[in-house]
Structure formats: C-alpha cells, structure tokens
PDB file of C-alpha atoms in Angstrom:
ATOM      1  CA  UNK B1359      99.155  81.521  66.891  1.00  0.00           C
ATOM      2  CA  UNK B1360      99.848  81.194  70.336  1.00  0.00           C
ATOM      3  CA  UNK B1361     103.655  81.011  72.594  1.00  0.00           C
ATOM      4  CA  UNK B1362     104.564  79.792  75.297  1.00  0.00           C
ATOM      5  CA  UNK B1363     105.974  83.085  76.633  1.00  0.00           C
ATOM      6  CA  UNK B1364     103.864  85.899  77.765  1.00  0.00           C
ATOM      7  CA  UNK B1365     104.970  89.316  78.923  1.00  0.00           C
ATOM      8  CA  UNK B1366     103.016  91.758  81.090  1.00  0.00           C
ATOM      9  CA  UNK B1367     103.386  95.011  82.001  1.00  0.00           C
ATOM     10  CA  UNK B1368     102.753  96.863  85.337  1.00  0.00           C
ATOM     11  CA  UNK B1369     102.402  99.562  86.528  1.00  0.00           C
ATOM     12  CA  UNK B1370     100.793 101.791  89.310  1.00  0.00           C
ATOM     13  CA  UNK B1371     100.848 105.535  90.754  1.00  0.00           C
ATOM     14  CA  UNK B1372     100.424 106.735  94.227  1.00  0.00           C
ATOM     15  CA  UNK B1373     101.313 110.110  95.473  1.00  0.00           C
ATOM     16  CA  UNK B1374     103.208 111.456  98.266  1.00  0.00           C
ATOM     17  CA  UNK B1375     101.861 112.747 101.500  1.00  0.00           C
ATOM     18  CA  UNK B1376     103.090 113.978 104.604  1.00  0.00           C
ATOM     19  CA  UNK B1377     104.398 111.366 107.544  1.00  0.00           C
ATOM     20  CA  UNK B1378     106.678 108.277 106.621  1.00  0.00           C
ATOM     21  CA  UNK B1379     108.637 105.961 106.059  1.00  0.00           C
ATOM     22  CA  UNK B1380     108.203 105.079 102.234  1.00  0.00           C
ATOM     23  CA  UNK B1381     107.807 102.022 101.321  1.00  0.00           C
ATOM     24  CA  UNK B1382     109.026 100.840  97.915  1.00  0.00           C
ATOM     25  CA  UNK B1383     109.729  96.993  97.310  1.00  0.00           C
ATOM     26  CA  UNK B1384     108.704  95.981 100.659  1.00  0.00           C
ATOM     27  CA  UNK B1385     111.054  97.939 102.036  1.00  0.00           C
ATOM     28  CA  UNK B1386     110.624 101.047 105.008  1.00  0.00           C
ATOM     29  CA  UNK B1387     112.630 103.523 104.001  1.00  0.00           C
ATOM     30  CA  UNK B1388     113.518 106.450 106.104  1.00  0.00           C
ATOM     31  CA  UNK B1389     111.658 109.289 105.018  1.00  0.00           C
ATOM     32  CA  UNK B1390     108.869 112.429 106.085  1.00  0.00           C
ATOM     33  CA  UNK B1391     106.552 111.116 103.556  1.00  0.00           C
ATOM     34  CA  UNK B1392     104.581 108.140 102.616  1.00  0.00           C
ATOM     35  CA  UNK B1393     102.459 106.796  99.739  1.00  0.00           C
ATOM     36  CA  UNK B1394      98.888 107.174 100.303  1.00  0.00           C
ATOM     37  CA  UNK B1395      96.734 104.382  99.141  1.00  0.00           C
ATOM     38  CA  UNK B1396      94.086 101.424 100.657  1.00  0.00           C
ATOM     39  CA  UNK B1397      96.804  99.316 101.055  1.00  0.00           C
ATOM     40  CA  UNK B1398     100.314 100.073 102.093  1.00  0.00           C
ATOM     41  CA  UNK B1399     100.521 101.382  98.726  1.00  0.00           C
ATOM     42  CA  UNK B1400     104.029  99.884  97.412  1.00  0.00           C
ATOM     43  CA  UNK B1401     104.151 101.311  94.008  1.00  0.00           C
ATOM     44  CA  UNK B1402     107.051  98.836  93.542  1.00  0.00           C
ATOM     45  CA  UNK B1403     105.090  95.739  94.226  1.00  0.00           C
ATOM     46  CA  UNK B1404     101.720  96.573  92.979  1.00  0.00           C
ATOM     47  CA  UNK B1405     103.202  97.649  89.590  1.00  0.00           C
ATOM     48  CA  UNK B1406     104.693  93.557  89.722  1.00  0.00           C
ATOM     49  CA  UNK B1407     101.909  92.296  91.117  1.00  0.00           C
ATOM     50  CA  UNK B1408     100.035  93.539  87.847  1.00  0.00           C
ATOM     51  CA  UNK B1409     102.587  92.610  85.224  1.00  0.00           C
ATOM     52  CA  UNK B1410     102.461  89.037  86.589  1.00  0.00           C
ATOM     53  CA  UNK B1411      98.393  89.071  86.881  1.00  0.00           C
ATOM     54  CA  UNK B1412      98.387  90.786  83.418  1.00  0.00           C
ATOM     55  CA  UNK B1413     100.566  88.273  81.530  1.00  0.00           C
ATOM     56  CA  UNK B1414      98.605  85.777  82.761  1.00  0.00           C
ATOM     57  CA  UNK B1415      95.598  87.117  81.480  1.00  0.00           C
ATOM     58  CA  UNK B1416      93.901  87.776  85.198  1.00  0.00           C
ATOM     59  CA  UNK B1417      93.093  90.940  85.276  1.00  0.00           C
ATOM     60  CA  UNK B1418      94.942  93.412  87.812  1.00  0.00           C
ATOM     61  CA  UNK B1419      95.618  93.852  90.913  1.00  0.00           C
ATOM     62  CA  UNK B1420      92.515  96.092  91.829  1.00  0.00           C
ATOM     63  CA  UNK B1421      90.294  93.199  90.735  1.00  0.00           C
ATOM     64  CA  UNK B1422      92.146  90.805  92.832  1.00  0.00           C
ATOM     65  CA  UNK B1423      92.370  93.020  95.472  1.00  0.00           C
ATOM     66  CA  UNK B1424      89.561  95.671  95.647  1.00  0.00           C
ATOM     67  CA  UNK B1425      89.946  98.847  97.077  1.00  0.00           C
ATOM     68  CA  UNK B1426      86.250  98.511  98.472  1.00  0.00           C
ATOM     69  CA  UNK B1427      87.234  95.810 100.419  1.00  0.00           C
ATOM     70  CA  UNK B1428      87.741  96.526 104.161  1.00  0.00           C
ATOM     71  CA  UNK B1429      90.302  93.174 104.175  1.00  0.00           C
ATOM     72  CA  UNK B1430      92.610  94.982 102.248  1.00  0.00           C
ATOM     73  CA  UNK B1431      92.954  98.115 104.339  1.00  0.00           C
ATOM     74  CA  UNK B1432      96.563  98.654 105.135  1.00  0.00           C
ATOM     75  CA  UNK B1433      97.557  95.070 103.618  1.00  0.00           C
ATOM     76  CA  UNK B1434     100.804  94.308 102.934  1.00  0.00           C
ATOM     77  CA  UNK B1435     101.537  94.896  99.034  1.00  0.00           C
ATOM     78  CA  UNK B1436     104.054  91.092  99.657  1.00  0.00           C
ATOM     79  CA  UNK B1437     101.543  89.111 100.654  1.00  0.00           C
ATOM     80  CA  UNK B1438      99.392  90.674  97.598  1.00  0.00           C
ATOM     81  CA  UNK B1439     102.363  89.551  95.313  1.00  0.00           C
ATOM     82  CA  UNK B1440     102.506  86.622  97.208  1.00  0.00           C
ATOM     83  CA  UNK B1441      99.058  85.436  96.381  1.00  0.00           C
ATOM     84  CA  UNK B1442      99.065  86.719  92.838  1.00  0.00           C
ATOM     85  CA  UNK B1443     102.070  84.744  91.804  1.00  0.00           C
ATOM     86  CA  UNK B1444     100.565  81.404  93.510  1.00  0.00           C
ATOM     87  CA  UNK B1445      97.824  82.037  91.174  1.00  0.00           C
ATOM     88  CA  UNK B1446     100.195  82.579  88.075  1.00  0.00           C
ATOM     89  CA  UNK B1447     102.087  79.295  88.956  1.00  0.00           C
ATOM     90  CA  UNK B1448      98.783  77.568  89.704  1.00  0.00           C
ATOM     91  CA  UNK B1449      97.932  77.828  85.915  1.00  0.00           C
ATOM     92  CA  UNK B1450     101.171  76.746  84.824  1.00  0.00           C
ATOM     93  CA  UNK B1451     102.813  79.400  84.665  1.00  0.00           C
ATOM     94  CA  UNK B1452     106.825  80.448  85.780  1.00  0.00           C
ATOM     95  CA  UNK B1453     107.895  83.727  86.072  1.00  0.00           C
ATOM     96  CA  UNK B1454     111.581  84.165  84.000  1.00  0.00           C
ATOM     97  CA  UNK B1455     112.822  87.468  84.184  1.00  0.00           C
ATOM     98  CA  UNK B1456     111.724  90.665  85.660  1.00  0.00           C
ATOM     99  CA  UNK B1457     112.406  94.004  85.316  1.00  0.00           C
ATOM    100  CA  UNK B1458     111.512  97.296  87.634  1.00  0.00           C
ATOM    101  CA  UNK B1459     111.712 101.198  86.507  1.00  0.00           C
ATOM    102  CA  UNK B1460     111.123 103.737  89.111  1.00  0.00           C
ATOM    103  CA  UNK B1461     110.339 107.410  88.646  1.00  0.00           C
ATOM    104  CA  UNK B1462     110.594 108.966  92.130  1.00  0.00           C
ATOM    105  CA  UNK B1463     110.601 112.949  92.477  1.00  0.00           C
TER     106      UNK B1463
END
C-alpha cells in the first residue's frame, strides 16, 4: 500500500559554546554563545532540512551535506534547506504543513 502523503521527522543537536550570536531559524540572535558545528550549525533548519530529505526518502542532511566536505565549512544552514527542498519538489513532491519544537536550556 502506498499514499500520497509522507511525513518526516527531523531532528538535530548541537551544543553551546562560548562567543555569539545564536542562530536558530536563520536568524542572529543576540547572545554570548553560539552553536558549534561544520556549518553555521542552525539546529532549527537542519532539523527541517532532514524531515523534508527524510520524507522523501533521501537520506539526511549529513549525506547531502557532509561534514568532511571543506564546501560546507561555515555554510549557511538556508541555502542547505534551500537546496534540499528543490530536490523534494524536483521529485514531485510539495511540502503541506510543518511543524518546529525547540528545547533550548
């Protein structure tokens, strides 16, 4: 059996360290620490970014976008969203709804 509706699920983890701003949903926010990663490590985004690439039976986002990849250093988490989406609507593909949780301490 097969539908035409899929749902995926992301999510991703980064922790905290010293010097900011954070960035969560592409957005700089004011504050003394960041989230360390390869990228620019938007836990909001990259947790998207793999729900969409995960419905869509594509893998995840580290596959897309490997860490061991000296492109991606720094790379803006939007433009990975960006490209992972085209890919998801290249196949066919809409997105309908969407829905974020954050745990921040």
């Amino acid at each position: 059996m097969t539908s035409d509706y899929r749902i995926g699920i992301g999510h991703d983890t980064h922790r905290l360290v010293a010097g900011g701003p954070l960035r969560l949903g592409g957005v700089d926010i004011d504050f003394d620490r960041h989230l360390d990663g390869h990228s620019d490590a938007d836990v909001l985004l990259h947790a998207v970014t793999d729900a969409l690439l995960g419905a869509a039976s594509l893998g995840d986002i580290g596959e897309m976008f490997p860490n061991t990849e000296p492109s991606h250093a720094g790379r803006d988490s939007a433009d990975m969203l960006s490209a992972a989406a085209e890919r998801v609507i290249s196949l066919g593909w809409r997105v309908a709804n969407l829905d974020c949780v954050i745990h921040a301490e």
